[in-house]
Every structure is written in structure tokens, then in C-alpha cells.
CSV table of C-alpha atoms in Angstrom, one decimal:
chain,number,residue,atom,x,y,z
A,1,MET,CA,-35.2,98.7,58.7
A,2,GLN,CA,-33.8,97.4,55.3
A,3,THR,CA,-31.2,94.8,57.4
A,4,THR,CA,-34.4,93.3,58.5
A,5,THR,CA,-36.2,92.8,54.8
A,6,VAL,CA,-32.9,91.4,53.8
A,7,LEU,CA,-33.0,88.9,56.8
A,8,GLN,CA,-36.7,88.0,56.7
A,9,PHE,CA,-35.9,87.6,52.7
A,10,ARG,CA,-33.0,85.3,53.7
A,11,ALA,CA,-34.8,83.5,55.9
A,12,TYR,CA,-37.5,82.8,53.3
A,13,LYS,CA,-35.2,81.5,51.0
A,14,CYS,CA,-33.5,78.9,53.3
A,15,GLY,CA,-37.0,77.5,54.7
A,16,LEU,CA,-37.9,77.0,51.7
A,17,LEU,CA,-34.8,75.4,50.2
A,18,ILE,CA,-35.6,73.3,53.4
A,19,MET,CA,-39.2,72.5,51.9
A,20,LEU,CA,-37.8,71.3,49.1
A,21,THR,CA,-35.4,69.0,50.3
A,22,THR,CA,-37.3,67.5,52.3
A,23,PHE,CA,-39.9,67.4,49.9
A,24,THR,CA,-37.3,65.7,47.1
A,25,ALA,CA,-36.0,62.9,49.8
A,26,PHE,CA,-39.6,62.3,50.5
A,27,LEU,CA,-40.5,61.3,46.9
A,28,PHE,CA,-36.9,59.5,46.6
A,29,SER,CA,-37.9,58.2,49.7
A,30,CYS,CA,-41.2,56.4,48.2
A,31,SER,CA,-40.1,55.4,44.7
A,32,GLY,CA,-36.8,53.5,46.6
A,33,THR,CA,-39.4,51.6,49.8
A,34,ALA,CA,-40.9,48.5,48.9
A,35,GLN,CA,-43.8,48.3,47.6
A,36,ASP,CA,-46.4,45.8,48.7
A,37,ASP,CA,-49.4,43.6,47.8
A,38,VAL,CA,-48.1,43.1,43.8
A,39,GLN,CA,-50.1,40.8,42.2
A,40,LEU,CA,-48.9,38.3,39.6
A,41,ASP,CA,-51.5,35.7,39.1
A,42,GLY,CA,-52.1,35.2,36.0
A,43,ARG,CA,-47.8,35.7,35.2
A,44,ALA,CA,-45.8,31.8,34.3
A,45,PHE,CA,-42.2,30.8,33.4
A,46,THR,CA,-40.4,28.5,32.3
A,47,VAL,CA,-37.3,28.0,34.2
A,48,LEU,CA,-34.0,25.4,34.8
A,49,THR,CA,-33.6,24.9,38.4
A,50,ILE,CA,-29.6,24.2,39.2
A,51,PRO,CA,-28.7,22.6,42.3
A,52,ASN,CA,-25.4,24.4,43.7
A,53,GLY,CA,-22.4,23.1,42.6
A,54,ASN,CA,-24.9,20.1,40.6
A,55,PRO,CA,-25.6,21.2,37.1
A,56,ALA,CA,-26.2,17.6,35.7
A,57,GLU,CA,-28.7,17.9,38.5
A,58,ALA,CA,-30.7,20.5,36.2
A,59,ALA,CA,-34.7,20.8,35.9
A,60,MET,CA,-36.9,22.4,33.1
A,61,GLU,CA,-40.0,23.8,35.5
A,62,SER,CA,-42.5,25.7,35.3
A,63,ILE,CA,-43.7,28.6,37.3
A,64,THR,CA,-47.1,29.6,37.9
A,65,PHE,CA,-48.5,32.0,39.9
A,66,LYS,CA,-52.8,31.9,40.0
A,67,GLU,CA,-55.2,33.4,42.8
A,68,GLY,CA,-52.9,34.7,44.9
A,69,ARG,CA,-50.9,31.6,45.4
A,70,PHE,CA,-47.4,30.3,43.7
A,71,ASP,CA,-46.9,26.4,42.5
A,72,ASN,CA,-43.7,25.7,41.2
A,73,ASP,CA,-45.4,21.9,38.2
A,74,ASN,CA,-42.4,19.7,39.1
A,75,CYS,CA,-42.5,19.3,42.9
A,76,HIS,CA,-45.3,17.7,42.8
A,77,LEU,CA,-43.3,14.5,42.3
A,78,TRP,CA,-41.8,15.4,46.0
A,79,GLY,CA,-45.7,15.7,47.8
A,80,PHE,CA,-45.1,19.6,47.5
A,81,GLY,CA,-48.5,21.9,46.2
A,82,ASP,CA,-48.5,25.5,46.0
A,83,ALA,CA,-48.0,27.9,48.7
A,84,PRO,CA,-49.4,31.8,49.4
A,85,TYR,CA,-46.8,34.1,47.1
A,86,LYS,CA,-46.2,37.4,48.7
A,87,ALA,CA,-44.8,40.6,46.3
A,88,SER,CA,-43.5,43.5,46.5
A,89,ARG,CA,-42.4,46.5,43.9
A,90,GLU,CA,-38.4,47.3,44.9
A,91,GLY,CA,-37.7,50.5,42.1
A,92,ASN,CA,-38.0,48.6,38.3
A,93,SER,CA,-38.5,45.4,40.3
A,94,ILE,CA,-40.6,42.8,42.0
A,95,VAL,CA,-39.5,40.2,44.5
A,96,PHE,CA,-42.0,37.5,45.7
A,97,THR,CA,-41.5,35.1,48.5
A,98,ALA,CA,-43.2,31.6,48.9
A,99,THR,CA,-42.8,28.5,50.7
A,100,THR,CA,-44.2,24.8,49.8
A,101,THR,CA,-44.6,22.3,52.1
A,102,SER,CA,-44.8,18.7,51.6
A,103,PRO,CA,-45.7,16.4,54.5
A,104,LYS,CA,-42.9,13.8,54.0
A,105,GLU,CA,-40.2,16.4,52.4
A,106,GLY,CA,-40.5,19.0,54.8
A,107,SER,CA,-40.5,22.8,52.5
A,108,MET,CA,-38.9,24.9,50.4
A,109,MET,CA,-38.3,28.1,50.1
A,110,TRP,CA,-38.6,30.5,47.2
A,111,LYS,CA,-36.9,34.0,46.1
A,112,GLY,CA,-37.3,35.7,42.7
A,113,THR,CA,-36.3,38.9,41.3
A,114,ILE,CA,-38.6,39.5,39.1
A,115,ILE,CA,-37.6,42.6,35.8
A,116,ASP,CA,-40.2,42.7,33.1
A,117,GLU,CA,-40.4,39.1,31.6
A,118,THR,CA,-36.9,38.0,33.0
A,119,LEU,CA,-37.2,36.2,36.6
A,120,HIS,CA,-34.3,35.0,38.9
A,121,GLY,CA,-34.2,33.6,42.7
A,122,THR,CA,-32.6,31.1,44.7
A,123,MET,CA,-34.7,27.8,46.7
A,124,THR,CA,-33.4,26.4,49.9
A,125,TRP,CA,-35.3,22.9,50.4
A,126,SER,CA,-34.8,22.2,54.3
A,127,LYS,CA,-36.0,18.6,55.3
A,128,GLU,CA,-35.2,17.2,59.0
A,129,GLY,CA,-32.6,15.0,59.1
A,130,GLN,CA,-30.6,16.3,55.6
A,131,ALA,CA,-28.8,19.8,56.1
A,132,ASP,CA,-30.1,22.0,53.5
A,133,LEU,CA,-30.6,22.1,49.4
A,134,ASN,CA,-29.7,25.6,48.3
A,135,TYR,CA,-30.7,25.7,44.6
A,136,THR,CA,-30.6,28.9,41.6
A,137,PHE,CA,-33.4,29.1,39.0
A,138,SER,CA,-33.3,31.2,35.8
A,139,ASN,CA,-35.6,31.6,33.2
A,140,GLY,CA,-32.9,33.0,31.0
A,141,GLN,CA,-31.1,31.8,27.7
A,142,ILE,CA,-32.9,28.7,28.2
A,143,GLU,CA,-30.6,27.5,24.7
A,144,LEU,CA,-33.6,24.4,24.4
A,145,ALA,CA,-31.9,21.3,21.6
A,146,ASP,CA,-33.2,18.5,19.6
A,147,LEU,CA,-33.1,15.1,20.2
A,148,ASN,CA,-35.8,13.4,17.6
A,149,GLY,CA,-34.3,10.5,15.9
A,150,LYS,CA,-31.9,9.5,18.2
A,151,SER,CA,-31.5,6.2,20.3
A,152,PHE,CA,-29.7,4.7,22.7
A,153,ASP,CA,-29.0,1.7,24.9
A,154,VAL,CA,-29.5,1.8,27.6
A,155,GLN,CA,-29.0,-0.4,31.5
A,156,PHE,CA,-31.7,0.1,34.0
A,157,THR,CA,-30.1,-0.5,37.8
A,158,ASP,CA,-31.5,-0.6,40.8
A,159,ALA,CA,-30.4,-2.1,44.6
A,160,ASP,CA,-31.3,-5.2,42.8
A,161,THR,CA,-31.6,-5.8,39.4
A,162,THR,CA,-30.5,-4.1,36.4
A,163,THR,CA,-32.5,-4.5,32.8
A,164,THR,CA,-31.6,-3.3,29.3
A,165,GLU,CA,-33.8,-1.2,27.1
A,166,THR,CA,-33.1,0.9,23.7
A,167,ILE,CA,-34.7,3.9,24.9
A,168,THR,CA,-36.2,6.7,21.9
A,169,PHE,CA,-36.7,10.6,21.0
A,170,THR,CA,-39.2,10.8,18.3
A,171,ASP,CA,-41.7,13.1,17.8
A,172,GLY,CA,-41.1,15.2,20.8
A,173,TYR,CA,-41.8,11.9,22.5
A,174,PHE,CA,-39.4,9.8,24.6
A,175,GLU,CA,-40.2,6.4,25.0
A,176,SER,CA,-39.6,3.7,27.2
A,177,PRO,CA,-40.8,0.3,26.6
A,178,GLY,CA,-39.7,-1.2,28.6
A,179,CYS,CA,-42.4,1.2,31.1
A,180,TYR,CA,-45.8,0.3,29.3
A,181,ALA,CA,-46.6,-3.1,30.9
A,182,TRP,CA,-47.2,-1.4,33.8
A,183,GLY,CA,-49.7,1.0,32.5
A,184,PHE,CA,-47.0,3.9,31.1
A,185,SER,CA,-47.3,5.0,28.1
A,186,ARG,CA,-44.8,7.0,25.7
A,187,ALA,CA,-44.7,10.9,27.2
A,188,PRO,CA,-43.3,14.5,25.3
A,189,TYR,CA,-39.6,15.5,26.8
A,190,ASP,CA,-37.9,18.3,27.4
A,191,ALA,CA,-34.8,18.8,25.9
A,192,TYR,CA,-31.3,21.3,26.9
A,193,ILE,CA,-28.1,22.6,26.8
A,194,LEU,CA,-26.4,24.3,29.6
A,195,ASP,CA,-22.3,24.8,29.5
A,196,GLY,CA,-22.2,22.0,26.4
A,197,VAL,CA,-23.3,19.7,27.0
A,198,THR,CA,-27.1,18.6,26.6
A,199,HIS,CA,-30.0,17.7,29.8
A,200,PHE,CA,-33.3,15.6,29.4
A,201,GLN,CA,-36.3,15.5,31.0
A,202,SER,CA,-39.6,13.0,30.7
A,203,LEU,CA,-42.5,12.9,33.0
A,204,TYR,CA,-44.7,9.2,32.6
A,205,THR,CA,-48.1,9.1,34.4
A,206,SER,CA,-50.3,6.0,34.3
A,207,GLU,CA,-53.5,6.2,37.2
A,208,GLN,CA,-52.8,3.1,39.2
A,209,GLU,CA,-49.6,3.0,38.7
A,210,GLY,CA,-48.0,6.9,39.9
A,211,LYS,CA,-45.3,9.1,37.9
A,212,MET,CA,-42.1,7.6,36.9
A,213,PHE,CA,-39.9,11.0,35.7
A,214,PHE,CA,-37.1,10.3,34.0
A,215,TYR,CA,-33.6,12.6,33.6
A,216,GLY,CA,-30.8,12.5,31.9
A,217,VAL,CA,-27.4,14.0,30.7
A,218,ILE,CA,-25.9,13.4,27.3
A,219,GLN,CA,-22.4,14.1,26.2
A,220,SER,CA,-20.3,12.4,23.1
A,221,GLY,CA,-23.0,9.8,22.4
A,222,MET,CA,-23.2,8.8,26.5
A,223,LEU,CA,-26.3,8.6,28.8
A,224,SER,CA,-26.3,9.1,32.0
A,225,GLY,CA,-29.1,10.0,34.6
A,226,THR,CA,-32.1,8.8,36.3
A,227,GLN,CA,-35.4,7.0,36.3
A,228,PHE,CA,-37.5,8.2,39.9
A,229,TRP,CA,-40.9,6.2,40.5
A,230,THR,CA,-43.4,7.5,42.7
A,231,LYS,CA,-46.9,5.9,43.9
A,232,GLU,CA,-48.7,6.3,46.9
A,233,GLY,CA,-48.3,3.3,49.3
A,234,GLN,CA,-45.1,2.1,47.5
A,235,ALA,CA,-41.3,3.7,48.5
A,236,ASP,CA,-39.8,5.2,46.2
A,237,ILE,CA,-37.5,3.5,43.8
A,238,TYR,CA,-34.9,4.8,41.9
A,239,TYR,CA,-32.9,3.5,38.8
A,240,GLN,CA,-29.3,4.8,37.5
A,241,MET,CA,-29.2,4.9,33.8
A,242,ARG,CA,-26.1,4.5,32.0
A,243,GLY,CA,-25.7,3.5,28.0
A,244,GLU,CA,-24.7,5.1,24.6
A,245,GLU,CA,-26.1,6.3,21.2
A,246,ARG,CA,-26.8,3.3,18.4
């Protein structure tokens, strides 16, 4: 009779241990499994997007989440718009994906991870007839630069012509006077330091003539970069910029 009681007690302990182990595993599984349908609406990040192996063409961009859609403002230049996003929680981080498209320029597949206020991720740009282009993006440790008061004598060169003008940075604005004849006017600039090199960018807009995007690097008083002019009904025009500080 006593032996039976001991065996029953041992079986009870074993069953209780199995139940506790199973419940603990269930809790661990729930905490480690992605939880879908996380909302990021209302959040915005300023990031540096860097082509793999080519930091000279890094760009400062704004990523926003609104009404269930992901958007990158800088990609509008190439005809990309916003797109639905999917987000899930994985531990203490949120992982999201989105694919933006352009009628002419293909698709961009974005995947990012958000931890508190920190964002980092990757983007792949795919286009028919073009090898995939891979980028990283992050909002961490962006060191801003001040170019106010600086001016440069710059040559703008495309396939056919070369022109020279003086560009200036004044009170937070970038000025390229040679563009004013086409209805463009000065615009704010962004500038930051990456790997010890100063980068800048500025976007001009004109109701009739489209958009001009300037991006370049400044190192040891020398400036180099690209001016990109896009206009509906017109083939995109690229100018190389080369100059030195005055």
C-alpha cells in the first residue's frame, strides 16, 4: 500500500514537471516568434543610404510610415512612390519589408529593423537589363556638416557641353545661379560627414522644368559630384561637377 502511494506521488511529480516544462516552452516560443500586424504609422526616420562599395554616392533620405504605407522621399526622383509595408515584432525589435516600384526604373525591395529609435536595413534595386544594386541604410551616428559661407568655382559637364559657374552655400541654402534661367531657384541643402569626407545634396524644383538634384563630396577644398535633371517628356540629363573652393 505504501509502495503504491510513493509511486503515485512520483508519477504526480513527473506529470507536474512535464506540464511546467511545456508551459515554459510555450511562453518562450511566444516571446521569440514574430508577431504580425505591427503598426509603424506616424514614425519617420532620417537615414543615410549607401551603395555597397561606393560611399561617395551616399544620400541622406527621409523614410516615413503613413496609413499603412512606406515611403522614401528621395526615390521620387526616379519615379518610385510609396508602397504597403508589413511589420512584425521579433523580440525587442520590429522588422519591416516593403517593395516600391517605378514604371521605368523597376523595383526597390526594402527590409529594415527598428530597435527603439534606431533603424538599419538593406535595399535591393532591381531593373530589367541592369544588375541588381544593393544598398544599406541607417539613421545611426549621422554627423552633420555646416557649409555656410563656402563657395566653389565648378565646371558642369555633360556629353556635349561644359559650363563654369560659382556655386555657394548661404544661410542653409545651396545656390547654382546657372539654373535660374530655367525657373529654378535656390533650395535648402543637407550636408554630413561620412568616413571623414563631407557630402552635400540639394533638390531644385520648377513647375515647368521638373527637378534638379545635386549631390557631391568635398575633400581638401576640392568638389566633385553629379547634377541630375529629370523632367516629364524629356530624357534624364546628368552633369558631372568638378571644382575647387574659392
